[in-house]
mmCIF file of C-alpha atoms (C1' of nucleotides) in Angstrom:
data_model
loop_
_atom_site.group_PDB
_atom_site.id
_atom_site.type_symbol
_atom_site.label_atom_id
_atom_site.label_comp_id
_atom_site.label_asym_id
_atom_site.label_seq_id
_atom_site.Cartn_x
_atom_site.Cartn_y
_atom_site.Cartn_z
ATOM 1 C CA MET A 6 -49.133 37.088 -9.952
ATOM 2 C CA ARG A 7 -46.238 37.766 -12.287
ATOM 3 C CA LYS A 8 -44.017 40.673 -11.408
ATOM 4 C CA THR A 9 -43.551 41.551 -15.061
ATOM 5 C CA GLU A 10 -46.708 42.255 -17.048
ATOM 6 C CA TYR A 11 -46.610 41.750 -20.795
ATOM 7 C CA LEU A 12 -48.503 42.547 -23.966
ATOM 8 C CA GLU A 13 -49.108 40.036 -26.772
ATOM 9 C CA LYS A 14 -49.148 41.499 -30.288
ATOM 10 C CA ASP A 15 -47.895 40.950 -33.847
ATOM 11 C CA GLY A 16 -46.783 37.392 -33.133
ATOM 12 C CA GLY A 17 -44.554 38.470 -30.280
ATOM 13 C CA VAL A 18 -44.609 39.553 -26.666
ATOM 14 C CA SER A 19 -43.514 42.909 -25.294
ATOM 15 C CA PHE A 20 -42.836 44.067 -21.764
ATOM 16 C CA ILE A 21 -41.194 46.928 -19.901
ATOM 17 C CA SER A 22 -37.902 46.433 -18.088
ATOM 18 C CA THR A 23 -35.289 48.998 -17.130
ATOM 19 C CA GLU A 24 -32.902 46.139 -16.335
ATOM 20 C CA PHE A 25 -32.703 44.327 -19.646
ATOM 21 C CA ASP A 26 -29.973 44.753 -22.249
ATOM 22 C CA PRO A 27 -29.966 41.915 -24.813
ATOM 23 C CA GLY A 28 -26.449 42.714 -25.964
ATOM 24 C CA MET A 29 -25.079 42.359 -22.449
ATOM 25 C CA ILE A 30 -27.266 39.382 -21.551
ATOM 26 C CA PHE A 31 -26.317 37.350 -24.615
ATOM 27 C CA ASP A 32 -22.716 38.416 -24.970
ATOM 28 C CA CYS A 33 -21.488 38.199 -21.397
ATOM 29 C CA GLY A 34 -20.308 34.598 -21.576
ATOM 30 C CA GLN A 35 -23.282 32.839 -19.998
ATOM 31 C CA CYS A 36 -25.027 31.834 -23.230
ATOM 32 C CA PHE A 37 -23.433 30.738 -26.500
ATOM 33 C CA ARG A 38 -26.263 30.520 -29.001
ATOM 34 C CA PHE A 39 -27.297 34.125 -29.679
ATOM 35 C CA ASP A 40 -25.825 36.581 -32.156
ATOM 36 C CA PRO A 41 -26.586 40.182 -33.161
ATOM 37 C CA VAL A 42 -28.667 40.509 -36.338
ATOM 38 C CA GLY A 43 -29.403 44.093 -37.246
ATOM 39 C CA ASP A 44 -30.773 45.845 -34.180
ATOM 40 C CA PHE A 45 -31.908 42.682 -32.397
ATOM 41 C CA TRP A 46 -30.398 39.460 -31.058
ATOM 42 C CA GLU A 47 -31.322 36.111 -32.494
ATOM 43 C CA GLY A 48 -30.686 32.577 -31.331
ATOM 44 C CA VAL A 49 -32.024 29.256 -30.139
ATOM 45 C CA ALA A 50 -32.958 28.368 -26.582
ATOM 46 C CA CYS A 51 -35.272 25.782 -25.106
ATOM 47 C CA GLY A 52 -35.661 24.332 -28.610
ATOM 48 C CA LYS A 53 -37.039 27.535 -30.129
ATOM 49 C CA ARG A 54 -35.494 30.241 -32.286
ATOM 50 C CA ILE A 55 -36.369 33.742 -31.146
ATOM 51 C CA ARG A 56 -35.457 37.352 -31.764
ATOM 52 C CA VAL A 57 -35.018 39.762 -28.881
ATOM 53 C CA HIS A 58 -35.093 43.513 -29.212
ATOM 54 C CA ALA A 59 -34.921 46.286 -26.640
ATOM 55 C CA LYS A 60 -35.160 50.049 -26.908
ATOM 56 C CA ASP A 61 -36.006 52.581 -24.227
ATOM 57 C CA SER A 62 -36.911 49.877 -21.692
ATOM 58 C CA LEU A 63 -39.370 48.245 -24.094
ATOM 59 C CA VAL A 64 -38.344 44.643 -24.681
ATOM 60 C CA SER A 65 -39.858 42.394 -27.330
ATOM 61 C CA VAL A 66 -39.537 38.667 -27.949
ATOM 62 C CA SER A 67 -40.732 37.071 -31.179
ATOM 63 C CA PRO A 68 -42.047 34.810 -32.456
ATOM 64 C CA CYS A 69 -43.709 34.123 -29.146
ATOM 65 C CA THR A 70 -47.221 33.523 -27.905
ATOM 66 C CA GLY A 71 -48.474 34.571 -24.522
ATOM 67 C CA LYS A 72 -48.476 30.961 -23.437
ATOM 68 C CA GLU A 73 -44.879 30.442 -24.574
ATOM 69 C CA PHE A 74 -43.878 33.574 -22.710
ATOM 70 C CA GLU A 75 -45.551 32.275 -19.552
ATOM 71 C CA ASP A 76 -44.212 28.742 -19.929
ATOM 72 C CA ILE A 77 -40.690 29.391 -21.191
ATOM 73 C CA TRP A 78 -39.326 32.893 -21.559
ATOM 74 C CA TYR A 79 -40.514 34.410 -18.296
ATOM 75 C CA ASP A 80 -38.301 32.028 -16.364
ATOM 76 C CA PHE A 81 -35.582 31.938 -19.036
ATOM 77 C CA PHE A 82 -35.046 35.694 -18.678
ATOM 78 C CA ASP A 83 -35.434 35.480 -14.897
ATOM 79 C CA LEU A 84 -38.111 38.168 -14.929
ATOM 80 C CA GLU A 85 -39.264 37.351 -11.416
ATOM 81 C CA HIS A 86 -36.109 38.902 -9.953
ATOM 82 C CA ASP A 87 -35.668 42.630 -9.440
ATOM 83 C CA TYR A 88 -32.060 43.240 -10.511
ATOM 84 C CA LYS A 89 -32.042 46.696 -8.994
ATOM 85 C CA LYS A 90 -32.731 45.150 -5.594
ATOM 86 C CA ILE A 91 -30.199 42.408 -6.254
ATOM 87 C CA GLY A 92 -27.599 45.085 -6.923
ATOM 88 C CA GLU A 93 -28.436 46.776 -3.631
ATOM 89 C CA ASP A 94 -28.149 43.447 -1.821
ATOM 90 C CA ILE A 95 -24.736 42.800 -3.369
ATOM 91 C CA ILE A 96 -23.495 46.237 -2.301
ATOM 92 C CA ALA A 97 -24.807 45.630 1.202
ATOM 93 C CA HIS A 98 -22.613 42.525 1.352
ATOM 94 C CA SER A 99 -19.555 44.166 -0.179
ATOM 95 C CA GLY A 100 -18.164 45.855 2.931
ATOM 96 C CA GLU A 101 -14.997 47.813 2.194
ATOM 97 C CA TYR A 102 -15.305 46.867 -1.470
ATOM 98 C CA ALA A 103 -18.665 48.585 -1.941
ATOM 99 C CA PRO A 104 -17.159 51.278 -4.228
ATOM 100 C CA VAL A 105 -15.673 48.616 -6.508
ATOM 101 C CA MET A 106 -18.964 46.757 -6.676
ATOM 102 C CA LYS A 107 -21.015 49.890 -7.253
ATOM 103 C CA LYS A 108 -18.898 50.596 -10.306
ATOM 104 C CA ALA A 109 -19.111 47.011 -11.601
ATOM 105 C CA ILE A 110 -22.884 46.958 -11.114
ATOM 106 C CA GLU A 111 -23.277 50.271 -12.866
ATOM 107 C CA THR A 112 -21.165 49.069 -15.788
ATOM 108 C CA GLY A 113 -23.083 45.797 -15.966
ATOM 109 C CA ARG A 114 -26.525 47.310 -15.651
ATOM 110 C CA GLY A 115 -28.847 45.414 -18.014
ATOM 111 C CA ILE A 116 -27.271 42.013 -17.475
ATOM 112 C CA ARG A 117 -29.590 39.275 -16.239
ATOM 113 C CA ILE A 118 -28.745 35.686 -15.320
ATOM 114 C CA LEU A 119 -30.519 33.434 -17.801
ATOM 115 C CA LYS A 120 -32.108 30.232 -16.581
ATOM 116 C CA GLN A 121 -31.134 28.030 -19.481
ATOM 117 C CA ASP A 122 -31.934 24.386 -19.986
ATOM 118 C CA GLY A 123 -29.881 22.498 -17.393
ATOM 119 C CA TRP A 124 -28.682 19.758 -19.718
ATOM 120 C CA GLU A 125 -27.633 22.243 -22.387
ATOM 121 C CA ALA A 126 -25.841 24.372 -19.791
ATOM 122 C CA LEU A 127 -23.999 21.318 -18.467
ATOM 123 C CA ILE A 128 -22.669 20.310 -21.886
ATOM 124 C CA SER A 129 -21.992 23.918 -22.870
ATOM 125 C CA PHE A 130 -19.729 24.483 -19.900
ATOM 126 C CA ILE A 131 -17.997 21.120 -20.297
ATOM 127 C CA ILE A 132 -17.156 22.374 -23.792
ATOM 128 C CA SER A 133 -16.038 25.713 -22.348
ATOM 129 C CA GLN A 134 -13.095 24.317 -20.418
ATOM 130 C CA ASN A 135 -9.694 25.545 -21.614
ATOM 131 C CA ASN A 136 -11.470 27.030 -24.616
ATOM 132 C CA ASN A 137 -12.361 30.479 -25.934
ATOM 133 C CA ILE A 138 -15.834 31.900 -26.421
ATOM 134 C CA PRO A 139 -15.911 32.030 -30.254
ATOM 135 C CA ARG A 140 -14.897 28.376 -30.482
ATOM 136 C CA ILE A 141 -17.304 27.364 -27.719
ATOM 137 C CA LYS A 142 -20.113 28.960 -29.731
ATOM 138 C CA LYS A 143 -19.015 27.199 -32.883
ATOM 139 C CA LEU A 144 -18.833 23.766 -31.228
ATOM 140 C CA ILE A 145 -22.279 24.119 -29.627
ATOM 141 C CA SER A 146 -23.703 25.183 -32.969
ATOM 142 C CA VAL A 147 -22.084 22.208 -34.718
ATOM 143 C CA LEU A 148 -23.416 19.843 -32.062
ATOM 144 C CA SER A 149 -26.939 21.203 -32.431
ATOM 145 C CA GLU A 150 -26.877 20.918 -36.221
ATOM 146 C CA GLU A 151 -25.661 17.340 -36.017
ATOM 147 C CA THR A 152 -29.121 16.047 -35.110
ATOM 148 C CA GLY A 153 -30.716 17.589 -38.182
ATOM 149 C CA SER A 154 -32.425 20.457 -36.390
ATOM 150 C CA GLU A 155 -31.290 23.468 -34.393
ATOM 151 C CA ARG A 156 -32.503 21.907 -31.203
ATOM 152 C CA PHE A 157 -29.825 21.017 -28.671
ATOM 153 C CA PRO A 158 -29.364 17.232 -28.716
ATOM 154 C CA THR A 159 -30.685 15.023 -25.935
ATOM 155 C CA PRO A 160 -28.348 12.712 -23.978
ATOM 156 C CA GLU A 161 -29.612 9.792 -26.062
ATOM 157 C CA GLU A 162 -28.873 11.610 -29.301
ATOM 158 C CA ILE A 163 -25.347 12.399 -28.141
ATOM 159 C CA LEU A 164 -24.800 8.737 -27.292
ATOM 160 C CA MET A 165 -25.971 7.860 -30.805
ATOM 161 C CA LEU A 166 -23.323 10.189 -32.232
ATOM 162 C CA GLY A 167 -20.618 8.549 -30.152
ATOM 163 C CA GLU A 168 -17.205 9.684 -28.961
ATOM 164 C CA GLU A 169 -15.455 9.139 -32.298
ATOM 165 C CA ARG A 170 -17.923 11.350 -34.124
ATOM 166 C CA LEU A 171 -17.462 14.066 -31.512
ATOM 167 C CA LYS A 172 -13.711 13.886 -32.067
ATOM 168 C CA GLU A 173 -14.250 14.203 -35.817
ATOM 169 C CA LEU A 174 -16.216 17.348 -35.046
ATOM 170 C CA LYS A 175 -13.137 18.709 -33.199
ATOM 171 C CA PHE A 176 -14.349 18.451 -29.605
ATOM 172 C CA GLY A 177 -10.894 17.139 -28.712
ATOM 173 C CA PHE A 178 -10.353 15.818 -25.208
ATOM 174 C CA ARG A 179 -13.829 17.045 -24.237
ATOM 175 C CA ALA A 180 -15.489 14.321 -26.321
ATOM 176 C CA GLY A 181 -15.069 11.709 -23.601
ATOM 177 C CA TYR A 182 -16.411 14.110 -20.981
ATOM 178 C CA ILE A 183 -19.529 14.816 -23.051
ATOM 179 C CA ILE A 184 -20.126 11.090 -23.521
ATOM 180 C CA ASP A 185 -19.754 10.424 -19.797
ATOM 181 C CA ALA A 186 -22.311 13.131 -19.001
ATOM 182 C CA ALA A 187 -24.704 11.708 -21.612
ATOM 183 C CA GLU A 188 -24.284 8.174 -20.245
ATOM 184 C CA LYS A 189 -24.920 9.218 -16.659
ATOM 185 C CA VAL A 190 -28.019 11.249 -17.539
ATOM 186 C CA ALA A 191 -29.414 8.727 -20.025
ATOM 187 C CA SER A 192 -28.970 5.855 -17.579
ATOM 188 C CA GLY A 193 -30.554 7.789 -14.743
ATOM 189 C CA SER A 194 -27.494 7.650 -12.487
ATOM 190 C CA ILE A 195 -27.655 11.441 -12.686
ATOM 191 C CA VAL A 196 -31.162 12.961 -12.612
ATOM 192 C CA LEU A 197 -30.881 16.649 -13.398
ATOM 193 C CA SER A 198 -34.386 17.484 -12.169
ATOM 194 C CA LYS A 199 -33.311 16.480 -8.651
ATOM 195 C CA ILE A 200 -30.907 19.430 -8.575
ATOM 196 C CA GLU A 201 -33.678 22.005 -8.139
ATOM 197 C CA LYS A 202 -34.319 20.814 -4.597
ATOM 198 C CA MET A 203 -30.655 20.368 -3.661
ATOM 199 C CA SER A 204 -28.534 22.798 -1.689
ATOM 200 C CA PHE A 205 -25.656 24.323 -3.621
ATOM 201 C CA ASP A 206 -23.095 22.035 -1.986
ATOM 202 C CA GLU A 207 -25.176 18.919 -2.639
ATOM 203 C CA ALA A 208 -25.658 19.930 -6.253
ATOM 204 C CA LEU A 209 -21.937 20.618 -6.626
ATOM 205 C CA GLU A 210 -21.036 17.151 -5.367
ATOM 206 C CA TYR A 211 -23.696 15.617 -7.617
ATOM 207 C CA LEU A 212 -22.523 17.246 -10.840
ATOM 208 C CA THR A 213 -18.812 16.725 -10.199
ATOM 209 C CA ARG A 214 -19.416 12.967 -10.334
ATOM 210 C CA ILE A 215 -19.335 13.485 -14.095
ATOM 211 C CA LYS A 216 -15.888 13.170 -15.710
ATOM 212 C CA GLY A 217 -14.647 16.556 -16.854
ATOM 213 C CA VAL A 218 -16.912 18.431 -14.475
ATOM 214 C CA GLY A 219 -14.961 20.226 -11.771
ATOM 215 C CA VAL A 220 -16.009 22.970 -9.386
ATOM 216 C CA LYS A 221 -15.924 25.700 -12.030
ATOM 217 C CA VAL A 222 -17.946 23.896 -14.692
ATOM 218 C CA ALA A 223 -20.444 22.713 -12.073
ATOM 219 C CA SER A 224 -20.794 26.245 -10.702
ATOM 220 C CA CYS A 225 -21.503 27.669 -14.152
ATOM 221 C CA THR A 226 -24.045 24.925 -14.795
ATOM 222 C CA LEU A 227 -25.828 25.657 -11.528
ATOM 223 C CA LEU A 228 -25.760 29.421 -12.027
ATOM 224 C CA PHE A 229 -26.779 29.559 -15.688
ATOM 225 C CA GLY A 230 -28.834 26.360 -15.972
ATOM 226 C CA PHE A 231 -30.527 25.934 -12.616
ATOM 227 C CA GLY A 232 -31.042 29.442 -11.302
ATOM 228 C CA LYS A 233 -28.766 28.954 -8.295
ATOM 229 C CA LEU A 234 -27.751 32.587 -8.007
ATOM 230 C CA SER A 235 -25.393 32.012 -5.085
ATOM 231 C CA ALA A 236 -22.977 30.049 -7.310
ATOM 232 C CA PHE A 237 -19.717 31.936 -7.919
ATOM 233 C CA PRO A 238 -17.705 30.367 -10.754
ATOM 234 C CA ILE A 239 -14.001 31.187 -10.562
ATOM 235 C CA ASP A 240 -12.257 31.179 -13.934
ATOM 236 C CA VAL A 241 -9.048 32.806 -15.140
ATOM 237 C CA TRP A 242 -10.730 36.208 -15.436
ATOM 238 C CA ILE A 243 -12.282 36.105 -11.973
ATOM 239 C CA LYS A 244 -8.943 35.025 -10.505
ATOM 240 C CA LYS A 245 -7.490 38.234 -11.934
ATOM 241 C CA VAL A 246 -10.394 40.199 -10.439
ATOM 242 C CA ILE A 247 -9.874 38.713 -6.979
ATOM 243 C CA ASP A 248 -6.190 39.653 -7.002
ATOM 244 C CA LYS A 249 -6.740 43.049 -8.577
ATOM 245 C CA TYR A 250 -9.689 44.358 -6.547
ATOM 246 C CA PHE A 251 -10.067 42.183 -3.434
ATOM 247 C CA ASP A 252 -6.469 41.730 -2.277
ATOM 248 C CA GLY A 253 -6.563 38.052 -3.201
ATOM 249 C CA VAL A 254 -9.469 37.138 -0.911
ATOM 250 C CA LEU A 255 -12.979 36.559 -2.257
ATOM 251 C CA PRO A 256 -15.603 38.529 -0.278
ATOM 252 C CA ASP A 257 -18.898 36.838 0.656
ATOM 253 C CA PHE A 258 -21.380 38.570 -1.635
ATOM 254 C CA GLY A 259 -24.416 36.789 -0.179
ATOM 255 C CA GLU A 260 -27.253 34.936 -1.870
ATOM 256 C CA TYR A 261 -26.774 36.764 -5.174
ATOM 257 C CA ALA A 262 -23.017 36.209 -5.400
ATOM 258 C CA GLY A 263 -23.431 34.721 -8.876
ATOM 259 C CA VAL A 264 -24.902 37.965 -10.159
ATOM 260 C CA ALA A 265 -21.996 39.849 -8.598
ATOM 261 C CA GLN A 266 -19.644 37.437 -10.316
ATOM 262 C CA GLN A 267 -21.240 38.131 -13.681
ATOM 263 C CA TYR A 268 -20.972 41.896 -13.222
ATOM 264 C CA LEU A 269 -17.293 41.486 -12.347
ATOM 265 C CA PHE A 270 -16.662 39.108 -15.239
ATOM 266 C CA TYR A 271 -18.328 41.435 -17.708
ATOM 267 C CA ASN A 272 -16.438 44.448 -16.414
ATOM 268 C CA GLU A 273 -13.062 42.730 -16.566
ATOM 269 C CA ARG A 274 -13.521 40.705 -19.750
ATOM 270 C CA TYR A 275 -15.351 43.206 -21.941
ATOM 271 C CA VAL A 276 -14.721 46.658 -20.469
ATOM 272 C CA GLN A 277 -11.281 46.753 -18.868
ATOM 273 C CA ASN A 278 -9.793 44.653 -21.683
ATOM 274 C CA LYS A 279 -11.430 46.014 -24.783
ATOM 275 C CA SER A 280 -10.355 43.667 -27.571
ATOM 276 C "C1'" DT B 5 6.750 29.831 -32.786
ATOM 277 C "C1'" DT B 6 4.662 30.288 -28.609
ATOM 278 C "C1'" DC B 7 0.880 31.519 -25.854
ATOM 279 C "C1'" DC B 8 -3.789 31.446 -24.471
ATOM 280 C "C1'" DA B 9 -8.768 30.321 -23.982
ATOM 281 C "C1'" DG B 10 -15.195 30.965 -18.660
ATOM 282 C "C1'" DG B 11 -10.387 23.689 -16.660
ATOM 283 C "C1'" DA B 12 -10.002 19.020 -15.224
ATOM 284 C "C1'" DC B 13 -7.353 15.016 -14.507
ATOM 285 C "C1'" DC B 14 -3.463 12.563 -13.175
ATOM 286 C "C1'" DG B 15 0.851 11.493 -11.172
ATOM 287 C "C1'" DG B 16 4.525 12.474 -8.050
ATOM 288 C "C1'" DG B 17 6.340 14.764 -4.074
ATOM 289 C "C1'" DC C 26 -2.791 18.392 0.051
ATOM 290 C "C1'" DC C 27 -0.453 20.731 -3.573
ATOM 291 C "C1'" DC C 28 2.084 21.095 -7.632
ATOM 292 C "C1'" DG C 29 3.173 20.811 -12.730
ATOM 293 C "C1'" DG C 30 2.425 18.440 -16.951
ATOM 294 C "C1'" DT C 31 -0.941 17.094 -20.127
ATOM 295 C "C1'" DC C 32 -4.974 17.108 -22.814
ATOM 296 C "C1'" DA C 33 -7.131 19.044 -28.666
ATOM 297 C "C1'" DT C 34 -7.981 22.939 -31.241
ATOM 298 C "C1'" DG C 35 -7.481 27.325 -33.516
ATOM 299 C "C1'" DG C 36 -6.753 32.236 -33.336
ATOM 300 C "C1'" DA C 37 -3.591 35.956 -32.002
#
DNA sequence: TTCCAGGACCGGG
DNA sequence: CCCGGTCATGGA
């Protein structure tokens, strides 16, 4: 029994959610392939181009059949989780910092952690290192167009492109990292589907075998590509947050620490530093 | 011109 | 183990 009921009509699917803001979901640094078009957000995920619209808690996804919603988008948008309860759980773990977290959660209300394709998330966050969000988006778009469709390329397709081609496309020092990831996945020395059953620490060790994948990139991959909501990626923005709000020591936010991280990231990156 | 961006790697101490 | 330099690129 799904927790979120939906209605299929006019080539799309609609459902009610009070915890769903497309603008915040797609523009909070977890996903790099969606852009605002008019009053909706459009982009490609899981090999399909969709439009997402939300107004007064009514969310619509199109084009989308009921089957596609069941098979793909329900999990992609993490609709099984109750983000109101997650927020309460985070606050319960926040101790003396509960006021800070209440504010961050309130500001970030509407954000959800997407469960993106694991392979795409891995490459996306390899590309993200020492890079800025507009250029990350551009590089991922260029990579996807390189195979002749919008679909994100498979490991085999990336190997066909080769490191030199990636450098021509301005991936810089990340080209070799992308190739190493593609080689390990294509050869089967890394099997991404095994990660689902791994603990966070096991999965972290597994992914960091790839060149160019450190703790931060692996954490983002696990949080945004494998639904491991306890992952807490620490980047330059979160380092600032830890010093600024938590006296330099990261609190243990519990099993939904990754959601807490995203609220904090959003608040610091897009609210405190309006640019 | 220099600094910075959702970092990781490498070498030296 | 920890530290600083380095790695490509482009926008501010």
